[in-house]
PDB file of C-alpha atoms and ligand atoms in Angstrom:
ATOM      1  CA  MET A 205     -27.913  11.036  -3.296  1.00  0.00           C
ATOM      2  CA  ILE A 206     -28.123   8.641  -1.661  1.00  0.00           C
ATOM      3  CA  ASN A 207     -31.002   5.718  -2.199  1.00  0.00           C
ATOM      4  CA  ALA A 208     -32.166   2.872  -1.912  1.00  0.00           C
ATOM      5  CA  GLN A 209     -31.085   0.977  -4.928  1.00  0.00           C
ATOM      6  CA  THR A 210     -27.299   2.620  -3.826  1.00  0.00           C
ATOM      7  CA  ALA A 211     -24.955  -0.060  -3.846  1.00  0.00           C
ATOM      8  CA  TYR A 212     -21.880   0.179  -0.794  1.00  0.00           C
ATOM      9  CA  VAL A 213     -18.217  -0.332  -0.732  1.00  0.00           C
ATOM     10  CA  ALA A 214     -16.481  -0.453   2.180  1.00  0.00           C
ATOM     11  CA  ILE A 215     -12.927  -0.449   4.227  1.00  0.00           C
ATOM     12  CA  PHE A 216     -12.557  -2.514   7.649  1.00  0.00           C
ATOM     13  CA  GLY A 217      -9.675  -2.204   9.349  1.00  0.00           C
ATOM     14  CA  ASN A 218      -8.961  -0.876  13.373  1.00  0.00           C
ATOM     15  CA  PRO A 219      -7.808   1.179  13.327  1.00  0.00           C
ATOM     16  CA  VAL A 220      -9.403   2.902  10.117  1.00  0.00           C
ATOM     17  CA  ALA A 221     -10.696   6.667  11.456  1.00  0.00           C
ATOM     18  CA  HIS A 222      -8.046   8.507   9.886  1.00  0.00           C
ATOM     19  CA  SER A 223      -8.397   6.421   6.657  1.00  0.00           C
ATOM     20  CA  LEU A 224      -8.234   8.174   3.354  1.00  0.00           C
ATOM     21  CA  SER A 225     -10.356   5.918   1.512  1.00  0.00           C
ATOM     22  CA  PRO A 226     -13.977   7.125   1.428  1.00  0.00           C
ATOM     23  CA  GLN A 227     -12.732  10.673   0.066  1.00  0.00           C
ATOM     24  CA  MET A 228     -10.682   9.735  -2.575  1.00  0.00           C
ATOM     25  CA  HIS A 229     -13.253   6.350  -3.967  1.00  0.00           C
ATOM     26  CA  ASN A 230     -16.661   8.815  -2.915  1.00  0.00           C
ATOM     27  CA  ALA A 231     -14.845  11.589  -5.113  1.00  0.00           C
ATOM     28  CA  ALA A 232     -14.499   9.049  -8.311  1.00  0.00           C
ATOM     29  CA  PHE A 233     -18.261   7.986  -7.651  1.00  0.00           C
ATOM     30  CA  ASN A 234     -19.300  11.534  -7.798  1.00  0.00           C
ATOM     31  CA  HIS A 235     -17.335  12.407 -10.391  1.00  0.00           C
ATOM     32  CA  LEU A 236     -18.790   9.107 -12.903  1.00  0.00           C
ATOM     33  CA  GLY A 237     -22.409   9.618 -11.444  1.00  0.00           C
ATOM     34  CA  LEU A 238     -22.032   5.861  -9.887  1.00  0.00           C
ATOM     35  CA  ASN A 239     -24.752   4.869  -7.739  1.00  0.00           C
ATOM     36  CA  LEU A 240     -21.777   3.310  -4.947  1.00  0.00           C
ATOM     37  CA  ALA A 241     -21.482   5.141  -1.844  1.00  0.00           C
ATOM     38  CA  PHE A 242     -17.238   3.901   0.090  1.00  0.00           C
ATOM     39  CA  LEU A 243     -17.968   3.759   4.305  1.00  0.00           C
ATOM     40  CA  ALA A 244     -15.435   2.934   6.618  1.00  0.00           C
ATOM     41  CA  PHE A 245     -15.822  -0.150   9.274  1.00  0.00           C
ATOM     42  CA  LYS A 246     -13.822  -0.396  12.775  1.00  0.00           C
ATOM     43  CA  VAL A 247     -13.774  -3.882  13.145  1.00  0.00           C
ATOM     44  CA  ASN A 248     -12.214  -6.672  15.664  1.00  0.00           C
ATOM     45  CA  LYS A 249     -11.990  -9.264  13.854  1.00  0.00           C
ATOM     46  CA  ALA A 250     -11.138 -10.729   9.846  1.00  0.00           C
ATOM     47  CA  ALA A 251     -14.097 -12.618  10.057  1.00  0.00           C
ATOM     48  CA  GLU A 252     -16.458  -9.767  10.723  1.00  0.00           C
ATOM     49  CA  ALA A 253     -15.949  -8.144   7.957  1.00  0.00           C
ATOM     50  CA  ALA A 254     -16.652 -10.742   6.087  1.00  0.00           C
ATOM     51  CA  VAL A 255     -20.097 -11.495   7.801  1.00  0.00           C
ATOM     52  CA  ALA A 256     -21.010  -7.939   7.240  1.00  0.00           C
ATOM     53  CA  ILE A 257     -20.212  -8.190   3.285  1.00  0.00           C
ATOM     54  CA  ARG A 258     -22.497 -10.710   2.609  1.00  0.00           C
ATOM     55  CA  THR A 259     -25.136  -9.584   5.266  1.00  0.00           C
ATOM     56  CA  LEU A 260     -24.927  -6.694   3.282  1.00  0.00           C
ATOM     57  CA  GLY A 261     -24.971  -7.174  -0.026  1.00  0.00           C
ATOM     58  CA  LEU A 262     -21.757  -4.870  -0.263  1.00  0.00           C
ATOM     59  CA  ARG A 263     -20.526  -4.181  -4.072  1.00  0.00           C
ATOM     60  CA  GLY A 264     -17.100  -4.785  -2.568  1.00  0.00           C
ATOM     61  CA  ALA A 265     -14.495  -3.926   0.197  1.00  0.00           C
ATOM     62  CA  SER A 266     -11.334  -2.357   0.905  1.00  0.00           C
ATOM     63  CA  ILE A 267      -9.341  -4.848   4.160  1.00  0.00           C
ATOM     64  CA  THR A 268      -6.427  -2.812   6.089  1.00  0.00           C
ATOM     65  CA  ILE A 269      -4.286  -3.542   9.368  1.00  0.00           C
ATOM     66  CA  PRO A 270      -5.057  -5.809  10.696  1.00  0.00           C
ATOM     67  CA  HIS A 271      -6.854  -8.017   8.670  1.00  0.00           C
ATOM     68  CA  LYS A 272      -4.924  -7.860   5.101  1.00  0.00           C
ATOM     69  CA  GLU A 273      -4.020 -11.821   6.108  1.00  0.00           C
ATOM     70  CA  ALA A 274      -6.375 -13.324   8.787  1.00  0.00           C
ATOM     71  CA  ILE A 275      -9.634 -12.401   5.773  1.00  0.00           C
ATOM     72  CA  MET A 276      -7.773 -15.109   3.663  1.00  0.00           C
ATOM     73  CA  GLY A 277      -9.715 -17.960   6.025  1.00  0.00           C
ATOM     74  CA  HIS A 278     -13.092 -16.376   5.172  1.00  0.00           C
ATOM     75  CA  LEU A 279     -13.279 -15.764   1.600  1.00  0.00           C
ATOM     76  CA  ASP A 280     -14.796 -18.230  -1.583  1.00  0.00           C
ATOM     77  CA  GLU A 281     -11.545 -17.524  -3.189  1.00  0.00           C
ATOM     78  CA  VAL A 282      -8.192 -15.446  -2.912  1.00  0.00           C
ATOM     79  CA  ASP A 283      -6.568 -14.993  -6.109  1.00  0.00           C
ATOM     80  CA  ASP A 284      -2.209 -16.241  -7.374  1.00  0.00           C
ATOM     81  CA  VAL A 285      -0.922 -12.922  -6.506  1.00  0.00           C
ATOM     82  CA  GLY A 286      -2.875 -12.271  -3.470  1.00  0.00           C
ATOM     83  CA  ARG A 287      -1.610 -16.412  -2.231  1.00  0.00           C
ATOM     84  CA  ALA A 288       1.590 -15.197  -3.233  1.00  0.00           C
ATOM     85  CA  ILE A 289       2.158 -11.762  -1.312  1.00  0.00           C
ATOM     86  CA  GLY A 290       0.058 -13.393   2.037  1.00  0.00           C
ATOM     87  CA  ALA A 291      -2.199 -10.858   1.898  1.00  0.00           C
ATOM     88  CA  VAL A 292      -5.203  -9.375   0.778  1.00  0.00           C
ATOM     89  CA  ASN A 293      -6.786  -6.190   0.335  1.00  0.00           C
ATOM     90  CA  THR A 294      -9.358  -5.921  -2.060  1.00  0.00           C
ATOM     91  CA  VAL A 295     -12.785  -7.536  -1.914  1.00  0.00           C
ATOM     92  CA  VAL A 296     -15.059  -7.801  -4.900  1.00  0.00           C
ATOM     93  CA  ALA A 297     -18.176  -9.899  -4.047  1.00  0.00           C
ATOM     94  CA  GLN A 298     -19.333 -12.117  -7.499  1.00  0.00           C
ATOM     95  CA  GLU A 299     -22.563 -13.454  -7.505  1.00  0.00           C
ATOM     96  CA  ASP A 300     -22.675 -14.307  -3.607  1.00  0.00           C
ATOM     97  CA  ARG A 301     -19.190 -15.430  -3.523  1.00  0.00           C
ATOM     98  CA  LEU A 302     -16.718 -13.541  -2.454  1.00  0.00           C
ATOM     99  CA  LEU A 303     -13.529 -13.173  -3.713  1.00  0.00           C
ATOM    100  CA  GLY A 304     -10.036 -12.123  -2.705  1.00  0.00           C
ATOM    101  CA  CYS A 305      -6.861 -10.410  -4.466  1.00  0.00           C
ATOM    102  CA  ASN A 306      -4.202  -7.372  -3.075  1.00  0.00           C
ATOM    103  CA  THR A 307      -3.274  -4.561  -5.042  1.00  0.00           C
ATOM    104  CA  ASP A 308      -0.894  -2.689  -3.463  1.00  0.00           C
ATOM    105  CA  TRP A 309       1.612  -4.062  -5.718  1.00  0.00           C
ATOM    106  CA  LEU A 310      -0.010  -1.949  -8.075  1.00  0.00           C
ATOM    107  CA  GLY A 311       0.028   0.526  -6.010  1.00  0.00           C
ATOM    108  CA  VAL A 312       3.582   0.353  -5.492  1.00  0.00           C
ATOM    109  CA  VAL A 313       4.688  -0.885  -9.322  1.00  0.00           C
ATOM    110  CA  ARG A 314       2.321   2.051 -10.937  1.00  0.00           C
ATOM    111  CA  ALA A 315       3.952   4.855  -8.025  1.00  0.00           C
ATOM    112  CA  LEU A 316       7.410   4.202  -8.996  1.00  0.00           C
ATOM    113  CA  GLU A 317       6.482   3.442 -12.808  1.00  0.00           C
ATOM    114  CA  GLN A 318       6.138   6.808 -13.078  1.00  0.00           C
ATOM    115  CA  VAL A 319       9.431   8.300 -13.128  1.00  0.00           C
ATOM    116  CA  THR A 320      11.845   4.734 -13.274  1.00  0.00           C
ATOM    117  CA  GLU A 321      11.708   1.829 -15.358  1.00  0.00           C
ATOM    118  CA  LEU A 322      11.841  -1.259 -12.974  1.00  0.00           C
ATOM    119  CA  GLY A 323      13.355  -4.291 -15.353  1.00  0.00           C
ATOM    120  CA  GLY A 324      16.820  -4.838 -13.609  1.00  0.00           C
ATOM    121  CA  LYS A 325      17.516  -2.331 -10.736  1.00  0.00           C
ATOM    122  CA  ARG A 326      18.736  -3.224  -7.528  1.00  0.00           C
ATOM    123  CA  CYS A 327      15.995  -2.169  -5.016  1.00  0.00           C
ATOM    124  CA  LEU A 328      16.528  -2.115  -1.587  1.00  0.00           C
ATOM    125  CA  VAL A 329      13.246  -2.708   0.668  1.00  0.00           C
ATOM    126  CA  LEU A 330      13.105  -1.758   4.537  1.00  0.00           C
ATOM    127  CA  GLY A 331      10.941  -4.007   6.968  1.00  0.00           C
ATOM    128  CA  ALA A 332       9.472  -7.218   6.408  1.00  0.00           C
ATOM    129  CA  GLY A 333       5.428  -7.059   7.125  1.00  0.00           C
ATOM    130  CA  GLY A 334       2.846  -6.915   3.980  1.00  0.00           C
ATOM    131  CA  ALA A 335       3.740  -3.476   2.218  1.00  0.00           C
ATOM    132  CA  ALA A 336       6.774  -5.050   2.746  1.00  0.00           C
ATOM    133  CA  ARG A 337       5.245  -8.851   1.133  1.00  0.00           C
ATOM    134  CA  ALA A 338       3.465  -6.688  -1.563  1.00  0.00           C
ATOM    135  CA  ALA A 339       6.720  -4.451  -2.717  1.00  0.00           C
ATOM    136  CA  ILE A 340       9.043  -7.161  -3.356  1.00  0.00           C
ATOM    137  CA  PHE A 341       6.405  -8.981  -5.368  1.00  0.00           C
ATOM    138  CA  GLY A 342       5.449  -6.565  -7.595  1.00  0.00           C
ATOM    139  CA  LEU A 343       9.149  -5.814  -7.826  1.00  0.00           C
ATOM    140  CA  GLN A 344      10.354  -8.579  -8.861  1.00  0.00           C
ATOM    141  CA  ASN A 345       7.080  -9.363 -10.810  1.00  0.00           C
ATOM    142  CA  SER A 346       8.806  -5.503 -12.794  1.00  0.00           C
ATOM    143  CA  GLY A 347      11.561  -8.011 -13.273  1.00  0.00           C
ATOM    144  CA  ALA A 348      14.037  -6.261 -10.645  1.00  0.00           C
ATOM    145  CA  GLU A 349      16.272  -7.403  -8.035  1.00  0.00           C
ATOM    146  CA  VAL A 350      15.125  -6.966  -3.994  1.00  0.00           C
ATOM    147  CA  PHE A 351      17.570  -7.045  -1.513  1.00  0.00           C
ATOM    148  CA  LEU A 352      15.691  -7.052   2.514  1.00  0.00           C
ATOM    149  CA  MET A 353      16.734  -5.280   5.375  1.00  0.00           C
ATOM    150  CA  ASN A 354      14.743  -5.749   8.686  1.00  0.00           C
ATOM    151  CA  ARG A 355      15.551  -4.472  12.003  1.00  0.00           C
ATOM    152  CA  ASN A 356      14.339  -7.865  13.433  1.00  0.00           C
ATOM    153  CA  GLN A 357      15.986 -10.172  11.474  1.00  0.00           C
ATOM    154  CA  GLU A 358      14.884 -13.832  12.002  1.00  0.00           C
ATOM    155  CA  ARG A 359      11.794 -11.734  10.551  1.00  0.00           C
ATOM    156  CA  GLY A 360      13.737 -10.813   7.633  1.00  0.00           C
ATOM    157  CA  HIS A 361      15.617 -14.056   6.852  1.00  0.00           C
ATOM    158  CA  SER A 362      11.921 -15.911   6.790  1.00  0.00           C
ATOM    159  CA  LEU A 363      10.661 -13.416   4.041  1.00  0.00           C
ATOM    160  CA  ALA A 364      13.710 -13.123   2.645  1.00  0.00           C
ATOM    161  CA  ALA A 365      13.709 -17.111   1.878  1.00  0.00           C
ATOM    162  CA  GLU A 366      10.367 -17.828   0.984  1.00  0.00           C
ATOM    163  CA  MET A 367       9.761 -14.770  -1.190  1.00  0.00           C
ATOM    164  CA  ASN A 368      13.251 -15.501  -3.101  1.00  0.00           C
ATOM    165  CA  CYS A 369      15.413 -12.039  -2.258  1.00  0.00           C
ATOM    166  CA  ILE A 370      18.576 -11.193  -0.458  1.00  0.00           C
ATOM    167  CA  PHE A 371      18.088 -10.354   3.141  1.00  0.00           C
ATOM    168  CA  VAL A 372      21.534  -7.635   3.525  1.00  0.00           C
ATOM    169  CA  GLU A 373      22.202  -6.518   7.722  1.00  0.00           C
ATOM    170  CA  TRP A 374      22.611  -2.535   7.713  1.00  0.00           C
ATOM    171  CA  GLN A 375      26.408  -2.186   7.626  1.00  0.00           C
ATOM    172  CA  SER A 376      25.925  -3.271   3.944  1.00  0.00           C
ATOM    173  CA  TRP A 377      24.839  -0.848   2.392  1.00  0.00           C
ATOM    174  CA  ASP A 378      27.915   0.943   0.968  1.00  0.00           C
ATOM    175  CA  ARG A 379      28.863  -2.690  -1.518  1.00  0.00           C
ATOM    176  CA  LEU A 380      25.601  -2.604  -2.703  1.00  0.00           C
ATOM    177  CA  GLU A 381      25.228  -0.074  -4.534  1.00  0.00           C
ATOM    178  CA  ILE A 382      21.524   0.463  -4.700  1.00  0.00           C
ATOM    179  CA  GLN A 383      19.182   2.859  -7.420  1.00  0.00           C
ATOM    180  CA  LEU A 384      16.150   2.494  -5.871  1.00  0.00           C
ATOM    181  CA  LEU A 385      15.101   2.465  -1.981  1.00  0.00           C
ATOM    182  CA  VAL A 386      11.534   1.377  -0.878  1.00  0.00           C
ATOM    183  CA  ASN A 387      10.524   2.703   2.877  1.00  0.00           C
ATOM    184  CA  ALA A 388       7.659  -0.247   4.196  1.00  0.00           C
ATOM    185  CA  THR A 389       8.065   0.066   7.434  1.00  0.00           C
ATOM    186  CA  PRO A 390       6.038   3.136   9.421  1.00  0.00           C
ATOM    187  CA  VAL A 391       9.274   5.092  10.486  1.00  0.00           C
ATOM    188  CA  GLY A 392       9.002   8.701  10.120  1.00  0.00           C
ATOM    189  CA  MET A 393       5.344   9.223  10.762  1.00  0.00           C
ATOM    190  CA  SER A 394       3.711   9.805  14.279  1.00  0.00           C
ATOM    191  CA  ALA A 395       6.438   9.547  17.343  1.00  0.00           C
ATOM    192  CA  THR A 396       9.471   8.702  14.316  1.00  0.00           C
ATOM    193  CA  ARG A 397       8.390  11.554  12.289  1.00  0.00           C
ATOM    194  CA  ASP A 398      11.808  13.214  12.155  1.00  0.00           C
ATOM    195  CA  GLN A 399      13.404  10.166  11.731  1.00  0.00           C
ATOM    196  CA  SER A 400      14.969   7.877   9.251  1.00  0.00           C
ATOM    197  CA  LEU A 401      16.387   4.646   8.559  1.00  0.00           C
ATOM    198  CA  ILE A 402      18.985   5.482   6.218  1.00  0.00           C
ATOM    199  CA  SER A 403      20.646   8.768   6.652  1.00  0.00           C
ATOM    200  CA  ALA A 404      21.288  11.487   3.801  1.00  0.00           C
ATOM    201  CA  GLU A 405      24.859  10.945   3.734  1.00  0.00           C
ATOM    202  CA  GLN A 406      23.416   7.189   2.159  1.00  0.00           C
ATOM    203  CA  LEU A 407      21.085   8.259  -0.626  1.00  0.00           C
ATOM    204  CA  LYS A 408      22.971   9.728  -3.995  1.00  0.00           C
ATOM    205  CA  GLY A 409      21.719  11.523  -7.073  1.00  0.00           C
ATOM    206  CA  GLY A 410      19.760   9.674  -9.284  1.00  0.00           C
ATOM    207  CA  MET A 411      18.655   7.125  -6.909  1.00  0.00           C
ATOM    208  CA  VAL A 412      14.653   6.605  -6.527  1.00  0.00           C
ATOM    209  CA  VAL A 413      13.187   6.774  -3.542  1.00  0.00           C
ATOM    210  CA  LEU A 414       9.588   5.647  -2.194  1.00  0.00           C
ATOM    211  CA  ASP A 415       8.603   6.142   1.396  1.00  0.00           C
ATOM    212  CA  MET A 416       4.794   4.513   2.041  1.00  0.00           C
ATOM    213  CA  VAL A 417       4.343   6.782   5.064  1.00  0.00           C
ATOM    214  CA  TYR A 418       2.532   9.751   3.923  1.00  0.00           C
ATOM    215  CA  ARG A 419       1.487  11.597   6.964  1.00  0.00           C
ATOM    216  CA  PRO A 420       2.995  13.753   6.509  1.00  0.00           C
ATOM    217  CA  LEU A 421       3.719  13.508   2.738  1.00  0.00           C
ATOM    218  CA  GLU A 422       7.483  14.791   2.807  1.00  0.00           C
ATOM    219  CA  THR A 423       9.209  12.451   5.129  1.00  0.00           C
ATOM    220  CA  ARG A 424      12.461  12.413   6.845  1.00  0.00           C
ATOM    221  CA  LEU A 425      13.720  10.943   4.343  1.00  0.00           C
ATOM    222  CA  LEU A 426      12.622  12.212   1.044  1.00  0.00           C
ATOM    223  CA  LYS A 427      13.546  15.284   1.581  1.00  0.00           C
ATOM    224  CA  ASP A 428      16.609  14.130   2.538  1.00  0.00           C
ATOM    225  CA  ALA A 429      16.240  12.300  -0.621  1.00  0.00           C
ATOM    226  CA  ALA A 430      15.327  15.522  -2.451  1.00  0.00           C
ATOM    227  CA  THR A 431      18.417  17.571  -1.322  1.00  0.00           C
ATOM    228  CA  ALA A 432      21.026  13.978  -2.632  1.00  0.00           C
ATOM    229  CA  GLY A 433      19.449  14.873  -5.391  1.00  0.00           C
ATOM    230  CA  SER A 434      17.303  12.073  -5.800  1.00  0.00           C
ATOM    231  CA  ILE A 435      14.354  11.590  -7.494  1.00  0.00           C
ATOM    232  CA  CYS A 436      11.136  11.241  -4.617  1.00  0.00           C
ATOM    233  CA  VAL A 437       7.853   9.677  -4.713  1.00  0.00           C
ATOM    234  CA  SER A 438       5.856   9.860  -1.930  1.00  0.00           C
ATOM    235  CA  GLY A 439       3.897   7.177  -0.513  1.00  0.00           C
ATOM    236  CA  LEU A 440       0.505   9.342  -0.789  1.00  0.00           C
ATOM    237  CA  GLU A 441       1.060   7.433  -5.362  1.00  0.00           C
ATOM    238  CA  MET A 442       1.404   4.553  -4.093  1.00  0.00           C
ATOM    239  CA  LEU A 443      -2.226   4.561  -2.035  1.00  0.00           C
ATOM    240  CA  LEU A 444      -3.565   6.195  -5.025  1.00  0.00           C
ATOM    241  CA  HIS A 445      -2.460   3.759  -7.345  1.00  0.00           C
ATOM    242  CA  GLN A 446      -3.878   0.523  -5.167  1.00  0.00           C
ATOM    243  CA  GLY A 447      -6.944   2.328  -5.166  1.00  0.00           C
ATOM    244  CA  VAL A 448      -6.640   2.689  -8.756  1.00  0.00           C
ATOM    245  CA  ALA A 449      -6.828  -0.029  -9.166  1.00  0.00           C
ATOM    246  CA  GLN A 450      -9.386  -1.389  -6.932  1.00  0.00           C
ATOM    247  CA  PHE A 451     -12.227   1.391  -8.013  1.00  0.00           C
ATOM    248  CA  GLU A 452     -11.460  -0.598 -11.445  1.00  0.00           C
ATOM    249  CA  ILE A 453     -12.534  -3.855  -9.608  1.00  0.00           C
ATOM    250  CA  TRP A 454     -15.470  -3.077  -8.475  1.00  0.00           C
ATOM    251  CA  THR A 455     -17.003  -0.658 -10.757  1.00  0.00           C
ATOM    252  CA  GLY A 456     -15.509  -2.089 -14.072  1.00  0.00           C
ATOM    253  CA  GLU A 457     -15.061   1.785 -14.989  1.00  0.00           C
ATOM    254  CA  GLU A 458     -11.909   3.540 -15.987  1.00  0.00           C
ATOM    255  CA  ALA A 459     -10.951   5.669 -12.588  1.00  0.00           C
ATOM    256  CA  PRO A 460     -10.666   9.501 -12.774  1.00  0.00           C
ATOM    257  CA  VAL A 461      -6.962   9.262 -10.910  1.00  0.00           C
ATOM    258  CA  GLU A 462      -6.887  13.141 -11.329  1.00  0.00           C
ATOM    259  CA  VAL A 463      -9.943  13.454  -8.682  1.00  0.00           C
ATOM    260  CA  MET A 464      -8.692  10.252  -6.604  1.00  0.00           C
ATOM    261  CA  ARG A 465      -5.009  12.192  -6.092  1.00  0.00           C
ATOM    262  CA  GLN A 466      -7.178  15.731  -6.074  1.00  0.00           C
ATOM    263  CA  ALA A 467      -9.249  14.226  -2.915  1.00  0.00           C
ATOM    264  CA  LEU A 468      -6.300  12.926  -1.719  1.00  0.00           C
ATOM    265  CA  VAL A 469      -4.439  15.795  -1.594  1.00  0.00           C
ATOM    266  CA  GLU A 470      -7.224  17.750   0.064  1.00  0.00           C
ATOM    267  CA  SER A 471      -7.836  15.312   2.660  1.00  0.00           C
ATOM    268  CA  LEU A 472      -4.665  15.567   3.884  1.00  0.00           C
ATOM    269  CA  ALA A 473      -3.992  19.628   3.699  1.00  0.00           C
ATOM    270  CA  ASN A 474      -7.053  19.636   5.934  1.00  0.00           C
ATOM    271  CA  GLU A 475      -6.035  18.178   8.813  1.00  0.00           C
ATOM    272  CA  THR A 476      -5.157  19.342  11.836  1.00  0.00           C
ATOM    273  CA  ASP A 477      -2.662  16.738  12.742  1.00  0.00           C
TER     274      ASP A 477
HETATM  275  P1  LIG B 610       3.558  -4.230   9.084  1.00  0.00           P
HETATM  276  O1  LIG B 610       3.490  -5.437   8.515  1.00  0.00           O
HETATM  277  O2  LIG B 610       3.204  -4.053  10.821  1.00  0.00           O
HETATM  278  O3  LIG B 610       5.459  -3.974   9.073  1.00  0.00           O
HETATM  279  C1  LIG B 610       5.709  -3.310   9.791  1.00  0.00           C
HETATM  280  C2  LIG B 610       7.511  -3.352   9.594  1.00  0.00           C
HETATM  281  O4  LIG B 610       8.304  -2.146   9.798  1.00  0.00           O
HETATM  282  C3  LIG B 610       8.005  -4.820  10.286  1.00  0.00           C
HETATM  283  O5  LIG B 610       8.953  -4.912   9.512  1.00  0.00           O
HETATM  284  C4  LIG B 610       9.151  -3.766  11.294  1.00  0.00           C
HETATM  285  O6  LIG B 610      10.043  -4.433  11.872  1.00  0.00           O
HETATM  286  C5  LIG B 610       9.093  -2.298  10.914  1.00  0.00           C
HETATM  287  N1  LIG B 610       9.580  -1.117  11.662  1.00  0.00           N
HETATM  288  C6  LIG B 610       8.486  -0.604  12.362  1.00  0.00           C
HETATM  289  N2  LIG B 610       8.673  -0.060  13.802  1.00  0.00           N
HETATM  290  C7  LIG B 610      10.407  -0.007  13.055  1.00  0.00           C
HETATM  291  C8  LIG B 610      11.281   1.058  13.614  1.00  0.00           C
HETATM  292  N3  LIG B 610      11.282   1.687  14.668  1.00  0.00           N
HETATM  293  N4  LIG B 610      12.554   0.364  13.288  1.00  0.00           N
HETATM  294  C9  LIG B 610      12.804  -0.045  12.059  1.00  0.00           C
HETATM  295  N5  LIG B 610      12.211  -1.148  11.343  1.00  0.00           N
HETATM  296  C10 LIG B 610      10.626  -0.904  12.165  1.00  0.00           C
HETATM  297  O7  LIG B 610       3.191  -2.940   8.882  1.00  0.00           O
HETATM  298  P2  LIG B 610       2.761  -3.073   6.909  1.00  0.00           P
HETATM  299  O8  LIG B 610       1.848  -3.170   7.435  1.00  0.00           O
HETATM  300  O9  LIG B 610       4.208  -3.391   6.811  1.00  0.00           O
HETATM  301  O10 LIG B 610       2.869  -0.969   6.564  1.00  0.00           O
HETATM  302  C11 LIG B 610       4.196  -0.390   7.372  1.00  0.00           C
HETATM  303  C12 LIG B 610       4.325   0.589   6.985  1.00  0.00           C
HETATM  304  O11 LIG B 610       3.755   1.147   5.154  1.00  0.00           O
HETATM  305  C13 LIG B 610       3.208   1.483   7.490  1.00  0.00           C
HETATM  306  O12 LIG B 610       3.455   2.801   7.659  1.00  0.00           O
HETATM  307  C14 LIG B 610       1.911   1.592   6.476  1.00  0.00           C
HETATM  308  O13 LIG B 610       0.722   2.586   7.048  1.00  0.00           O
HETATM  309  C15 LIG B 610       2.438   1.614   5.515  1.00  0.00           C
HETATM  310  N6  LIG B 610       1.443   1.789   4.120  1.00  0.00           N
HETATM  311  C16 LIG B 610       1.078   2.582   3.334  1.00  0.00           C
HETATM  312  C17 LIG B 610       0.026   2.107   2.453  1.00  0.00           C
HETATM  313  C18 LIG B 610       0.560   3.365   1.452  1.00  0.00           C
HETATM  314  O14 LIG B 610      -0.269   3.536   1.018  1.00  0.00           O
HETATM  315  N7  LIG B 610       1.285   4.390   1.045  1.00  0.00           N
HETATM  316  C19 LIG B 610       0.068   0.824   2.255  1.00  0.00           C
HETATM  317  C20 LIG B 610       0.281   0.334   3.379  1.00  0.00           C
HETATM  318  C21 LIG B 610       1.088   0.039   4.212  1.00  0.00           C
HETATM  319  P3  LIG B 610       9.856  -5.441  12.586  1.00  0.00           P
HETATM  320  O15 LIG B 610      10.362  -6.727  11.612  1.00  0.00           O
HETATM  321  O16 LIG B 610      11.276  -5.942  13.619  1.00  0.00           O
HETATM  322  O17 LIG B 610       9.133  -5.297  14.042  1.00  0.00           O
END
């Protein structure tokens, strides 16, 4: 029951109407009986999110596309990891100061660690946006060797140089002997719903494949990977684990992981496209 003592957390982005964070976090708040509620706001500028958090005295915030980079300039502090990745998806308010950090990389690592060890693995990240940055950081931090492919080569080269990984061309696939693949592009959703950047023949048994896309839950890439005998990890697991880390930052409580997973699965199942 919301009352005058209720504290609020909110997601800010544009668009934000399809976000599953309200369902995931409210399920967790309710499960633990916390007097907290999670809201979603569409804002055009990152600065507006920062003003809203301060003015309304929010406990914290989740920041999503396209504000994850720009929000950094409006916070009192960004932790080392947020600065290394170059993006903040989580804000916590502490004594009138807004602190920024990033939990997307933890989402990648924890989702993958459920099925494999990461140390020493040869990994390929597809994409060079904010999600790719988080994946590269997480994989490298876990001792993996990271290769990067991107449609826009200049952007790919530049990110590889910045994050100290190796930019490779699409034709190099065969000689790379990739053990773990992460799709950090939107290919597989919306207009590209039945497409994949990697063909079915390129996938192998024993390979681990994470597709960050979770609409649909089983993308073309994951279907092909399952057929090839690869170990599949859904983008929903990444979404869940970045949210679990956020929940623990905002509340200081251990997150009810299964309750949060169930809320995500049910919300997706109830969507009507
Ligand atoms: P972004 O900053 O816009 O970057 C998108 C990347 O995808 C760019 O490198 C872009 O390549 C590439 N790309 C886009 N369309 C492509 C196409 N048709 N063919 C080949 N490459 C294409 O986006 P982002 O924030 O990194 O997010 C990437 C995806 O991850 C989104 O679908 C997002 O929803 C998902 N995501 C999921 C989670 C989760 O929790 N599961 C968390 C964060 C993000 P160019 O450089 O060539 O344009």
